[in-house]
mmCIF file of C-alpha atoms and ligand atoms in Angstrom:
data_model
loop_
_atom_site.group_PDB
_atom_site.id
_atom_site.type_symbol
_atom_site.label_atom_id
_atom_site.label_comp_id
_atom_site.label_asym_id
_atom_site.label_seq_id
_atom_site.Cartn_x
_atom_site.Cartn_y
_atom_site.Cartn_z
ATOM 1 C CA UNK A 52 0.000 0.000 0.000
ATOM 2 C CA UNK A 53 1.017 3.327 -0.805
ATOM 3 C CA UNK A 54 2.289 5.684 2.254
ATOM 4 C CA UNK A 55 0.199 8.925 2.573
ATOM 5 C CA UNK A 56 2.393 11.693 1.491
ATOM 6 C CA UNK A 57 3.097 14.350 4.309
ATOM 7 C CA UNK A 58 2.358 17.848 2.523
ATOM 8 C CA UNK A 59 5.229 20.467 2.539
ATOM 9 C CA UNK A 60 3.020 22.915 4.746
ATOM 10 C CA UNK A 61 2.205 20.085 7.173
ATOM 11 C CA UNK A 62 5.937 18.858 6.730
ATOM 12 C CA UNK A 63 6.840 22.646 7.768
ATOM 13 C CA UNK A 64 4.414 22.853 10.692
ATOM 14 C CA UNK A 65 6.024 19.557 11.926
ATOM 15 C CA UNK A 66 9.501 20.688 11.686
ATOM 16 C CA UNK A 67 8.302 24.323 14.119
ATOM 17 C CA UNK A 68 6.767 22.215 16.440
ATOM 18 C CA UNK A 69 9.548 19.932 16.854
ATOM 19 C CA UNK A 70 11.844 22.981 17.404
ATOM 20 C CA UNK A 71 9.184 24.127 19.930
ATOM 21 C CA UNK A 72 9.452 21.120 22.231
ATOM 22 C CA UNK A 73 13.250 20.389 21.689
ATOM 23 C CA UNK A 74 14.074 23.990 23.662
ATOM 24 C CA UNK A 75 12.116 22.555 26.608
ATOM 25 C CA UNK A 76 13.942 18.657 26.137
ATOM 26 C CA UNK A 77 10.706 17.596 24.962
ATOM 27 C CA UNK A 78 9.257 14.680 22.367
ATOM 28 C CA UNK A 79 7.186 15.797 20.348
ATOM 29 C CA UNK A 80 6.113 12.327 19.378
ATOM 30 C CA UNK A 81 4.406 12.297 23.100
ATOM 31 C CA UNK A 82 2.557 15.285 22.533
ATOM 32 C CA UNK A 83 1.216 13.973 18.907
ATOM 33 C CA UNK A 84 -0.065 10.805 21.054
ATOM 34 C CA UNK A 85 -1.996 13.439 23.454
ATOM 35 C CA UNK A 86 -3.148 15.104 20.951
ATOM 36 C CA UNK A 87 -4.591 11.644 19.006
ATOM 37 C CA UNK A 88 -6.741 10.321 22.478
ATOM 38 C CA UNK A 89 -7.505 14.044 23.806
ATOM 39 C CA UNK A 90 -11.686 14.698 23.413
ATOM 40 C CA UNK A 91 -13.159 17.479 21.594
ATOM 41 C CA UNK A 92 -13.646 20.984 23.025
ATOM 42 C CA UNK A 93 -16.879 21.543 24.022
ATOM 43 C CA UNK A 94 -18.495 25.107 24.548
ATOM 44 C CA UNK A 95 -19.677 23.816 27.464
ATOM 45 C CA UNK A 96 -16.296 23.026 29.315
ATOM 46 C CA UNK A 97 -14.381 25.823 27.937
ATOM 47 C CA UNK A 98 -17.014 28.424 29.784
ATOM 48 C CA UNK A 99 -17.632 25.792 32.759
ATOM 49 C CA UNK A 100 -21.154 26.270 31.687
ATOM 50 C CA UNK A 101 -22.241 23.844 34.561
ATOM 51 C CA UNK A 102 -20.153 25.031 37.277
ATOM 52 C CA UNK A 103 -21.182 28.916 36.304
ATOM 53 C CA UNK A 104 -25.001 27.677 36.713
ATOM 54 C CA UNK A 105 -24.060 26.005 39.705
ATOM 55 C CA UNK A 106 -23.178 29.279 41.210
ATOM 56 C CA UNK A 107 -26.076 30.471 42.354
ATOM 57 C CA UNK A 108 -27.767 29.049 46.043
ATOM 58 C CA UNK A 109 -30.430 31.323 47.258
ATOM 59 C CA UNK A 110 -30.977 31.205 51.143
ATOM 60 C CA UNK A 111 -34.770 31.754 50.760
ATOM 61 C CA UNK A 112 -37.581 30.192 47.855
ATOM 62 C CA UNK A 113 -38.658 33.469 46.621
ATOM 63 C CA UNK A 114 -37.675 32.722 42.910
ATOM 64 C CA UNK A 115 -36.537 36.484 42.637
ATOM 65 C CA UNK A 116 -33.518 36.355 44.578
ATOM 66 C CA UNK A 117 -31.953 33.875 41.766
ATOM 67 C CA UNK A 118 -32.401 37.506 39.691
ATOM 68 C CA UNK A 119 -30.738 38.913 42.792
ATOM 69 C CA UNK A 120 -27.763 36.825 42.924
ATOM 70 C CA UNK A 121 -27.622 36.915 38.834
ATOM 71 C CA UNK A 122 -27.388 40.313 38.890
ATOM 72 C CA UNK A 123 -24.676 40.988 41.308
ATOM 73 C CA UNK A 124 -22.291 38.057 39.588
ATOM 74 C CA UNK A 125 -22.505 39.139 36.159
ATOM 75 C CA UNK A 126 -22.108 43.021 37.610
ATOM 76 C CA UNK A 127 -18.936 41.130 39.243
ATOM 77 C CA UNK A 128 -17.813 40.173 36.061
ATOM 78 C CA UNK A 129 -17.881 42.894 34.502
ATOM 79 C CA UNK A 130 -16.078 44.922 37.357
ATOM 80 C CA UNK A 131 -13.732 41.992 36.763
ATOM 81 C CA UNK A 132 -13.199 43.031 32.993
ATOM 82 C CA UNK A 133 -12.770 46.443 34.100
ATOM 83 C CA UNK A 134 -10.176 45.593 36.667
ATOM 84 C CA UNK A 135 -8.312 43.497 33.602
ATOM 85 C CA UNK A 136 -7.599 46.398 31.633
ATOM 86 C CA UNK A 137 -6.836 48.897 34.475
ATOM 87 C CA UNK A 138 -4.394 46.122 35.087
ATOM 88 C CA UNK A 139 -2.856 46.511 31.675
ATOM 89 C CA UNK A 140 -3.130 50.286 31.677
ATOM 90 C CA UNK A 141 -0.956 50.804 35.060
ATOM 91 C CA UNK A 142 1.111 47.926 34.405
ATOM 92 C CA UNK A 143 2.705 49.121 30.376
ATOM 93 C CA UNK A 144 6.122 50.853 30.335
ATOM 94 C CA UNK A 145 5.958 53.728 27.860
ATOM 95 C CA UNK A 146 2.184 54.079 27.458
ATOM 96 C CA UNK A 147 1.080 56.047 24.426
ATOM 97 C CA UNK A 148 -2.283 57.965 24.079
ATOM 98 C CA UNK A 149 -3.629 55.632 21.502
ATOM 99 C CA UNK A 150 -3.534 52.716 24.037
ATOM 100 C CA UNK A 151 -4.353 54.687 26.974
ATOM 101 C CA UNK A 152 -7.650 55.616 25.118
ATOM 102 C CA UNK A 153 -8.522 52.217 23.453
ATOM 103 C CA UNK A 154 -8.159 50.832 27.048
ATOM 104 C CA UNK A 155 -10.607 53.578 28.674
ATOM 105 C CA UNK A 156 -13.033 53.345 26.313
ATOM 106 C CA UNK A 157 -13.406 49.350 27.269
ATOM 107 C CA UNK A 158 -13.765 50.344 30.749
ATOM 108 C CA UNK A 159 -16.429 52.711 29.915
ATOM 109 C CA UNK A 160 -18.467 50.647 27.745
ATOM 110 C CA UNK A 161 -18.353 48.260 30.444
ATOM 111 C CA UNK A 162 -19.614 50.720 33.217
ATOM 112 C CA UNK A 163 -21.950 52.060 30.562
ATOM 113 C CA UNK A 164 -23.667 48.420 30.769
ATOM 114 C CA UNK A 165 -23.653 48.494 34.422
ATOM 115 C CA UNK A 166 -25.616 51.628 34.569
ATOM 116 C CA UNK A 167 -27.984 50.537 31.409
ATOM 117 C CA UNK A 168 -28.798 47.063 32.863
ATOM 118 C CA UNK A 169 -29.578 48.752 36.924
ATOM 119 C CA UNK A 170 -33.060 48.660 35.866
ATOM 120 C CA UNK A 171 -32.986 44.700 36.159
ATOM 121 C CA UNK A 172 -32.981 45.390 39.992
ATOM 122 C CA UNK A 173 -35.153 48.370 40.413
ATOM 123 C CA UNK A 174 -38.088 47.221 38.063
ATOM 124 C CA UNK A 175 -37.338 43.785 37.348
ATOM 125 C CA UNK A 176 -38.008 42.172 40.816
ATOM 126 C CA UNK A 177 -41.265 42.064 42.670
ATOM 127 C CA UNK A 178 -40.886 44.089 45.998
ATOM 128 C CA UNK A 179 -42.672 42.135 48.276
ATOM 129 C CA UNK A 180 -40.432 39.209 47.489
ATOM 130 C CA UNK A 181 -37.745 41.406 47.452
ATOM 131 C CA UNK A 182 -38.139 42.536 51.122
ATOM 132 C CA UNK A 183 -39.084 39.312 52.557
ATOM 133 C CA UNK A 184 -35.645 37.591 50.965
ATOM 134 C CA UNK A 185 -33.143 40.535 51.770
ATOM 135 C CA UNK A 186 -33.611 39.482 55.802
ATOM 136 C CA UNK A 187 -32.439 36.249 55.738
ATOM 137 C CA UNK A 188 -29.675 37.804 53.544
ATOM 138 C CA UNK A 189 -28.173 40.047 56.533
ATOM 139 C CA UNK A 190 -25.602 41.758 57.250
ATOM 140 C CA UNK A 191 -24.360 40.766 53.986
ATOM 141 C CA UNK A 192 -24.278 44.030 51.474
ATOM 142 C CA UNK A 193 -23.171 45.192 47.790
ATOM 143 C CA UNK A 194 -20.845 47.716 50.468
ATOM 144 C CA UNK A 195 -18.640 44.392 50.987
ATOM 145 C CA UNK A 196 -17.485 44.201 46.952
ATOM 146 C CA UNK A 197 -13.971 44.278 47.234
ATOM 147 C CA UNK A 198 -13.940 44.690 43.229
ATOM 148 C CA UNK A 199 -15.311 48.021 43.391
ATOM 149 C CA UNK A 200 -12.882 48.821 45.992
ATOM 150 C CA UNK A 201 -10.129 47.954 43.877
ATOM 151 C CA UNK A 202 -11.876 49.913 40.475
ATOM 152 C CA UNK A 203 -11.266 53.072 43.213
ATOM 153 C CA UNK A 204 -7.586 51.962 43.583
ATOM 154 C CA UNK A 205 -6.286 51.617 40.546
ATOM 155 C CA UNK A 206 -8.642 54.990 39.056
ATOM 156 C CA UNK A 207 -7.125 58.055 41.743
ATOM 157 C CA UNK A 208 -5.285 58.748 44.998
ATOM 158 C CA UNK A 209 -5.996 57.319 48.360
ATOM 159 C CA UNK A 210 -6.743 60.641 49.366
ATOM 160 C CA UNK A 211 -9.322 61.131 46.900
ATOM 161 C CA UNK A 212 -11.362 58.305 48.192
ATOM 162 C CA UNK A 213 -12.527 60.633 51.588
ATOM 163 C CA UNK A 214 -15.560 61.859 51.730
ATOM 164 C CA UNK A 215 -14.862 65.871 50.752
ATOM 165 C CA UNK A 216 -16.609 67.580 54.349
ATOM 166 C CA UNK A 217 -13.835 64.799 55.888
ATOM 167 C CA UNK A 218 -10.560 65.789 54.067
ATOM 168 C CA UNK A 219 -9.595 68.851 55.725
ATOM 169 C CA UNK A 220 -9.426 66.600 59.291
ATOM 170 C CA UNK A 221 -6.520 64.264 57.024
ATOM 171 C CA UNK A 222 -2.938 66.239 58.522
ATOM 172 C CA UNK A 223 -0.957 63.951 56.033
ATOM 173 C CA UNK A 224 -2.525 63.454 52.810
ATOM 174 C CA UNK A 225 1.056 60.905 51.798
ATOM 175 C CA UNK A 226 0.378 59.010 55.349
ATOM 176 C CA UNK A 227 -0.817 56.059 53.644
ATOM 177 C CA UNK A 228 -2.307 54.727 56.784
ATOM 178 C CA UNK A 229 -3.950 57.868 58.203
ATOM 179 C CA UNK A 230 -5.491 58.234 54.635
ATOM 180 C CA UNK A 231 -6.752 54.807 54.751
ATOM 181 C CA UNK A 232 -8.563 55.203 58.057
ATOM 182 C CA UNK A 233 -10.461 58.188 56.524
ATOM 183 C CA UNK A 234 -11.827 56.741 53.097
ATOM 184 C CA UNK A 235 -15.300 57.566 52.909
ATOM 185 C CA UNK A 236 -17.196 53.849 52.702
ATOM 186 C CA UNK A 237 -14.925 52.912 56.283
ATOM 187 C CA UNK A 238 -16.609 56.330 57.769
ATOM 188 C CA UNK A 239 -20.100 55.764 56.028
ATOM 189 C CA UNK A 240 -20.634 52.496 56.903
ATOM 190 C CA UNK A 241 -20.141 53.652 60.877
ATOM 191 C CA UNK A 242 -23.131 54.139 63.383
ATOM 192 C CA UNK A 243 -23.756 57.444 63.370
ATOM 193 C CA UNK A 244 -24.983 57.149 67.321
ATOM 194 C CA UNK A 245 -22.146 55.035 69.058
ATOM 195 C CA UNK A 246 -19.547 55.073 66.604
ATOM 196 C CA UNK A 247 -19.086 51.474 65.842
ATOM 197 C CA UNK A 248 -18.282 50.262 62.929
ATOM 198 C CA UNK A 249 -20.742 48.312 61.119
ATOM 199 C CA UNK A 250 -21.032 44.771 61.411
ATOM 200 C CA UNK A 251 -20.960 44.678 57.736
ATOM 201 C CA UNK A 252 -17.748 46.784 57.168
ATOM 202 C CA UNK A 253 -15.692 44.925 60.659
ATOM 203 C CA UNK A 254 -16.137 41.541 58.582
ATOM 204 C CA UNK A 255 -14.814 43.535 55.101
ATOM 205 C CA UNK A 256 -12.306 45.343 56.826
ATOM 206 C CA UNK A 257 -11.005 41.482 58.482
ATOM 207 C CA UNK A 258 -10.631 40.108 54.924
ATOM 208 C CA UNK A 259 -9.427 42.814 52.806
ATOM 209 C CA UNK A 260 -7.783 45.677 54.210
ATOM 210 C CA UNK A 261 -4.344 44.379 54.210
ATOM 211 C CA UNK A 262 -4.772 43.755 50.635
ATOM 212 C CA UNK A 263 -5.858 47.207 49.743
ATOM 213 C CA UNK A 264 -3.117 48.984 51.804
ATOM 214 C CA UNK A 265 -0.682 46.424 49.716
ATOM 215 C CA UNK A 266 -2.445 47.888 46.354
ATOM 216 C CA UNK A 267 -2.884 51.198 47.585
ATOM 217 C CA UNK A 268 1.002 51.188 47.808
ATOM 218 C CA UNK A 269 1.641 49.362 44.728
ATOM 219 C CA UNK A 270 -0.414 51.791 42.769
ATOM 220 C CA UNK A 271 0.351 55.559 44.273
ATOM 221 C CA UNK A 272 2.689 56.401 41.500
ATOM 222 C CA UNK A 273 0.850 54.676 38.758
ATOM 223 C CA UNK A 274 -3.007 55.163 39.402
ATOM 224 C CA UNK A 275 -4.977 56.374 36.102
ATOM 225 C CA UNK A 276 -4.802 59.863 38.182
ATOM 226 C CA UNK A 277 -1.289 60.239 38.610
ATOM 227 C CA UNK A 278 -0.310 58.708 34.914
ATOM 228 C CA UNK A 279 -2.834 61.701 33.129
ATOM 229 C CA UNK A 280 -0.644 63.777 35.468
ATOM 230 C CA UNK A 281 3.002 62.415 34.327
ATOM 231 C CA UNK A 282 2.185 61.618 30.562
ATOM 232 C CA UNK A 283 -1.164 63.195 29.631
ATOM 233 C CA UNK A 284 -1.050 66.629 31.402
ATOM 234 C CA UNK A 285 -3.487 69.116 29.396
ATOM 235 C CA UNK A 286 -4.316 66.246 26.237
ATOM 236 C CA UNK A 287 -7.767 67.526 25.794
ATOM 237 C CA UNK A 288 -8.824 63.794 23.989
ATOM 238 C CA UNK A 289 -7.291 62.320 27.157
ATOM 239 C CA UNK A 290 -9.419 64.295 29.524
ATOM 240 C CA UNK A 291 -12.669 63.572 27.567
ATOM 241 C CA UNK A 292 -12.113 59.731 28.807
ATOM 242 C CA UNK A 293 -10.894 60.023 31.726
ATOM 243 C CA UNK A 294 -14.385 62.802 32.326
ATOM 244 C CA UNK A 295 -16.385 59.989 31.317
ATOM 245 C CA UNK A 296 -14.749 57.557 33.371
ATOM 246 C CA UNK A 297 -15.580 59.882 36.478
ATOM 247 C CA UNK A 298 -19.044 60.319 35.276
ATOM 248 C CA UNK A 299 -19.986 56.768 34.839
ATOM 249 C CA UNK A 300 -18.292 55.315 38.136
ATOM 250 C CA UNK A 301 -18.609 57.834 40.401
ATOM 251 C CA UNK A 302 -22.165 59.806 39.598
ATOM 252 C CA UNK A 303 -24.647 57.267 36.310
ATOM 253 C CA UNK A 304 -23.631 54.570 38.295
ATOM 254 C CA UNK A 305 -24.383 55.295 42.096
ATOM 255 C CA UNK A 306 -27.308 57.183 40.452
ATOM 256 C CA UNK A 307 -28.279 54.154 39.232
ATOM 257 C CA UNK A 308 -27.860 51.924 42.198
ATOM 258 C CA UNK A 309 -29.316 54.874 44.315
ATOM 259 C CA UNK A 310 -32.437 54.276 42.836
ATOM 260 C CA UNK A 311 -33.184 50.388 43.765
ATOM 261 C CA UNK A 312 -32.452 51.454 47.574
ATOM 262 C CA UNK A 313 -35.046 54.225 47.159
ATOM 263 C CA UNK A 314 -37.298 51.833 45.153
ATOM 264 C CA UNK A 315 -37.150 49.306 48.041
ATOM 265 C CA UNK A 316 -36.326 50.672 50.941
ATOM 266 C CA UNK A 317 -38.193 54.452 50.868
ATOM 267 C CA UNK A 318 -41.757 53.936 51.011
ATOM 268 C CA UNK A 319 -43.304 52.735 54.115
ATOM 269 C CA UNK A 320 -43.896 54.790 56.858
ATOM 270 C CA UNK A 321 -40.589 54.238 58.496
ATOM 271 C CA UNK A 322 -38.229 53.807 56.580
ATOM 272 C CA UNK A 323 -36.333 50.345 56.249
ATOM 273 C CA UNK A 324 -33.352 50.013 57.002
ATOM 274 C CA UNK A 325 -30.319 48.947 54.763
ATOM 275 C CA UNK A 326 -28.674 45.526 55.125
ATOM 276 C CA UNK A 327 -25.409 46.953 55.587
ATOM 277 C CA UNK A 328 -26.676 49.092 58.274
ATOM 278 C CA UNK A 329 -25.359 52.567 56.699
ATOM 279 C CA UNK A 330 -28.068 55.695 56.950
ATOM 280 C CA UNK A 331 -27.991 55.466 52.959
ATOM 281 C CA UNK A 332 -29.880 58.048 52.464
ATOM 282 C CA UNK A 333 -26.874 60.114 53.455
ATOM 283 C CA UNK A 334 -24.278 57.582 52.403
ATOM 284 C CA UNK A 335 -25.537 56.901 48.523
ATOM 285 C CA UNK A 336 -25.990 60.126 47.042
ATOM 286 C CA UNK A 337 -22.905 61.267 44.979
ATOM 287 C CA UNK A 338 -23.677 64.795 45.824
ATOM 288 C CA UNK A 339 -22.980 63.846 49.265
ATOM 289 C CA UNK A 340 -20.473 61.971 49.043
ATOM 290 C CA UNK A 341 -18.191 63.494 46.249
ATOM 291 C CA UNK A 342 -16.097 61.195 45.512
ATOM 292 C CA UNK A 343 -14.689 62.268 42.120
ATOM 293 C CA UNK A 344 -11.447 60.062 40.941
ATOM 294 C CA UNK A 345 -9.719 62.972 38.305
ATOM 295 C CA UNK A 346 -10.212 66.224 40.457
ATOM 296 C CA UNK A 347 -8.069 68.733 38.468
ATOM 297 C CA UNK A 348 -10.306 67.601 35.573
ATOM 298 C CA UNK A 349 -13.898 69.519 36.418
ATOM 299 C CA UNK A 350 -14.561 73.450 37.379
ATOM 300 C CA UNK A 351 -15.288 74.352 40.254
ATOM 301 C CA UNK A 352 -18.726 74.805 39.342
ATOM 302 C CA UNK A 353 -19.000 71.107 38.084
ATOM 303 C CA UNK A 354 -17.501 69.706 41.468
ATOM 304 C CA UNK A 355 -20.352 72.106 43.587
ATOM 305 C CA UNK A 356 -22.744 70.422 41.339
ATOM 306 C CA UNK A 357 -21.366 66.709 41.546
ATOM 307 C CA UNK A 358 -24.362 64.092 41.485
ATOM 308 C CA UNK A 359 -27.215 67.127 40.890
ATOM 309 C CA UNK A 360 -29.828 66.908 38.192
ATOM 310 C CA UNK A 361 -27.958 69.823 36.275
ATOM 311 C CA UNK A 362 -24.771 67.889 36.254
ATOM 312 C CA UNK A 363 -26.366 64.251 34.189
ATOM 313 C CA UNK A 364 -26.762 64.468 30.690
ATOM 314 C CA UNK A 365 -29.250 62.835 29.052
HETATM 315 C C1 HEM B 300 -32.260 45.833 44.984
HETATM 316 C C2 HEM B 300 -31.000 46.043 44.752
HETATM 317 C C3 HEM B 300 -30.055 46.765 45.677
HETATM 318 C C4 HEM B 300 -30.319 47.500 46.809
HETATM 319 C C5 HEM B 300 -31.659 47.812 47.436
HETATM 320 C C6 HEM B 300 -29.039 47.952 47.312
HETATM 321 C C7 HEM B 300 -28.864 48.710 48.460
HETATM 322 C C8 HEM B 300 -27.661 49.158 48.941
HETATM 323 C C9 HEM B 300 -27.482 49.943 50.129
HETATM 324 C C10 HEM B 300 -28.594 50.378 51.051
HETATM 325 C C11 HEM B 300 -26.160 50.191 50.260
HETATM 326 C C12 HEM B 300 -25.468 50.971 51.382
HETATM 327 C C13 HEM B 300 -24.685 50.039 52.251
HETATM 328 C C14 HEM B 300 -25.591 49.261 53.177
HETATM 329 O O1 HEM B 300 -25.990 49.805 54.194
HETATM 330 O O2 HEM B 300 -25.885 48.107 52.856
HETATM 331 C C15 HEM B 300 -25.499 49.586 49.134
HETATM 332 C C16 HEM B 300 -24.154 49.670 48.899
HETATM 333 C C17 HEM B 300 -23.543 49.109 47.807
HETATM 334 N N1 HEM B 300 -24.106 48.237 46.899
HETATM 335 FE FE1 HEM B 300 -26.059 47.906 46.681
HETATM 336 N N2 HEM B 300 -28.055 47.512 46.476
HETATM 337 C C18 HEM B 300 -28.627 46.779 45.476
HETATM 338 C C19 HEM B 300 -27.972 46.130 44.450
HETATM 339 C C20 HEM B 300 -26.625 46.138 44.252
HETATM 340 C C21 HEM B 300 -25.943 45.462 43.176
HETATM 341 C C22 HEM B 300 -26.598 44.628 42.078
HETATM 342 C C23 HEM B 300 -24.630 45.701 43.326
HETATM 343 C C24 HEM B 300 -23.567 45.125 42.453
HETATM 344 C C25 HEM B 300 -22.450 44.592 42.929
HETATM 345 C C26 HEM B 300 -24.467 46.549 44.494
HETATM 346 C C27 HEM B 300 -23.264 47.039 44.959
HETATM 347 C C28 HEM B 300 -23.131 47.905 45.988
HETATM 348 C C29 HEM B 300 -21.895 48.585 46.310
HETATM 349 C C30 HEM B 300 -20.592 48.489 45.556
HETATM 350 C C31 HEM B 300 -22.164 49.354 47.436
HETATM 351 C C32 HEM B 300 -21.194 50.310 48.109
HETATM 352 C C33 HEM B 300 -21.340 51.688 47.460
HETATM 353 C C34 HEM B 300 -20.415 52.738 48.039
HETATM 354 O O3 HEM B 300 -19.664 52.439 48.945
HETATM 355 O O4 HEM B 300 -20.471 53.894 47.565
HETATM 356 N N3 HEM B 300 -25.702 46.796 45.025
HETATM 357 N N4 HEM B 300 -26.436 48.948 48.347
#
């Protein structure tokens, strides 16, 4: 019988791939024979469709909180694909404007979804069910996502991330430590009465602080804030994305989460209270708050209106 004739193309690939495993000592003739009984990739092992459906155990049978655990893992995704390419921004030597830009504008799209889909919480669950499953659910809060911690990180200075009517108690805005005390979600998430801290923030603080300090560290000459500042200074194209950037994270977005704790938690006669245990009413609101990532970037005017109706486009 006739031996099948080995094709110069295939003869070529054959000859790279032997190269390839030589450098490591390798036979290629083993890989070949894992290659020959290896299965198929499926769809539904490369995305670990079953273990991602898996994912999800309510505490409660109201089928709405499977929308409410949905919700809050695909939002971690996506703060998860935001944190990849802030990754990639503060990690390149000799960034250019192109890639600085190409990189912003996939973090915006992504927070531009965030804000977009909100309405899947506020409208899309039934309220009764909603307040019936959120006890059982406690202290547990959205306060404890470490992601959107880290978002904060890599975006500005520590010392951007206290709460504006707190700043001007901070002696040493470079004190890395007397910074951290003050950033605003460790004072909001305090009772206002007694002091304490929050039930919900004592068992966030236990897991993750060390790790932020670490970042916080790791990322004070290289935030998003401090590389407009050493490569970008006055790049009007620049400042248009890194605007946006503010806009989305730190006003559409709260905005948007603002209004599911107003949907829920406003209406009866006394007012419920949060999960977290935060007054939210004076903890959510951006205008309150004013947390704004790219200070030098907005008027004066703009940062005096921060989170008001004249400051959201439409
Ligand atoms: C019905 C839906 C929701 C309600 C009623 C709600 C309510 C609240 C409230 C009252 C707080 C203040 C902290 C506290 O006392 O618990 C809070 C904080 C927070 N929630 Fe939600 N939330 C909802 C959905 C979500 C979702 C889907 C996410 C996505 C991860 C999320 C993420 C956060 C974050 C990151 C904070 C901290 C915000 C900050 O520190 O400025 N929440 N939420």
């Amino acid at each position: 019988m006739e031996e099948p004739k080995v094709n110069p193309e295939l003869a070529e690939q054959l000859k790279k791939l032997q190269e390839k495993y030589a450098v490591m000592g390798q036979d290629l003739s083993s890989y070949l024979d894992g290659l020959l009984y290896s299965d198929y990739l499926t769809y539904w092992d490369y995305i670990h469709l079953d273990t991602l459906l898996s994912l999800q155990n309510p505490k409660t049978s109201f089928p709405d909180e499977h929308i409410f655990i949905i919700y809050h893992q695909i939002t971690e995704l996506y703060f998860r694909l935001i944190i990849l390419e802030l990754e990639q921004i503060t990690a390149k030597e000799n960034i250019d404007e192109k890639f600085f830009i190409e990189r912003l504008d996939r973090v915006n799209r992504y927070f531009a979804h965030l804000e977009n889909s909100f309405d899947i919480m506020v409208k899309g669950m039934e309220r009764d069910q909603f307040l019936k499953f959120r006890m059982s659910l406690l202290p547990a809060s959205g306060f404890q996502s470490a992601q959107y911690r880290i978002i904060e990180f890599y975006a500005t200075d520590f010392i951007n991330l206290v709460a504006e009517k707190d700043r001007a108690a901070v002696q040493n805005g470079n004190n890395i430590d007397e910074v951290l005390l003050n950033l605003y979600w460790r004072s909001g998430a305090t009772e206002l009465a007694t002091g304490k801290k929050t039930l919900t923030l004592q068992q966030f603080e236990k897991k993750y602080l060390d790790q932020f300090r670490e970042l916080g560290i790791s990322l004070a000459t290289k935030n998003l804030n401090q590389l407009y500042k050493k490569y970008f200074s006055g790049n009007q194209n620049i400042i248009e994305h890194l605007r946006e950037f503010d806009t989305l994270a730190n006003v559409l977005w709260p905005l948007a989460h603002m209004k599911s704790a107003a949907h829920y938690l406003e209406k009866d006669p006394e007012d419920i209270k949060a999960t977290g245990g935060t007054n939210w009413q004076k903890y959510l609101p951006p205008r309150f708050q004013k947390i704004i990532f790219f200070p030098e970037l907005w008027s004066g005017q703009e940062k005096a209106e921060w989170g008001k109706a004249a400051f959201i486009r439409k």
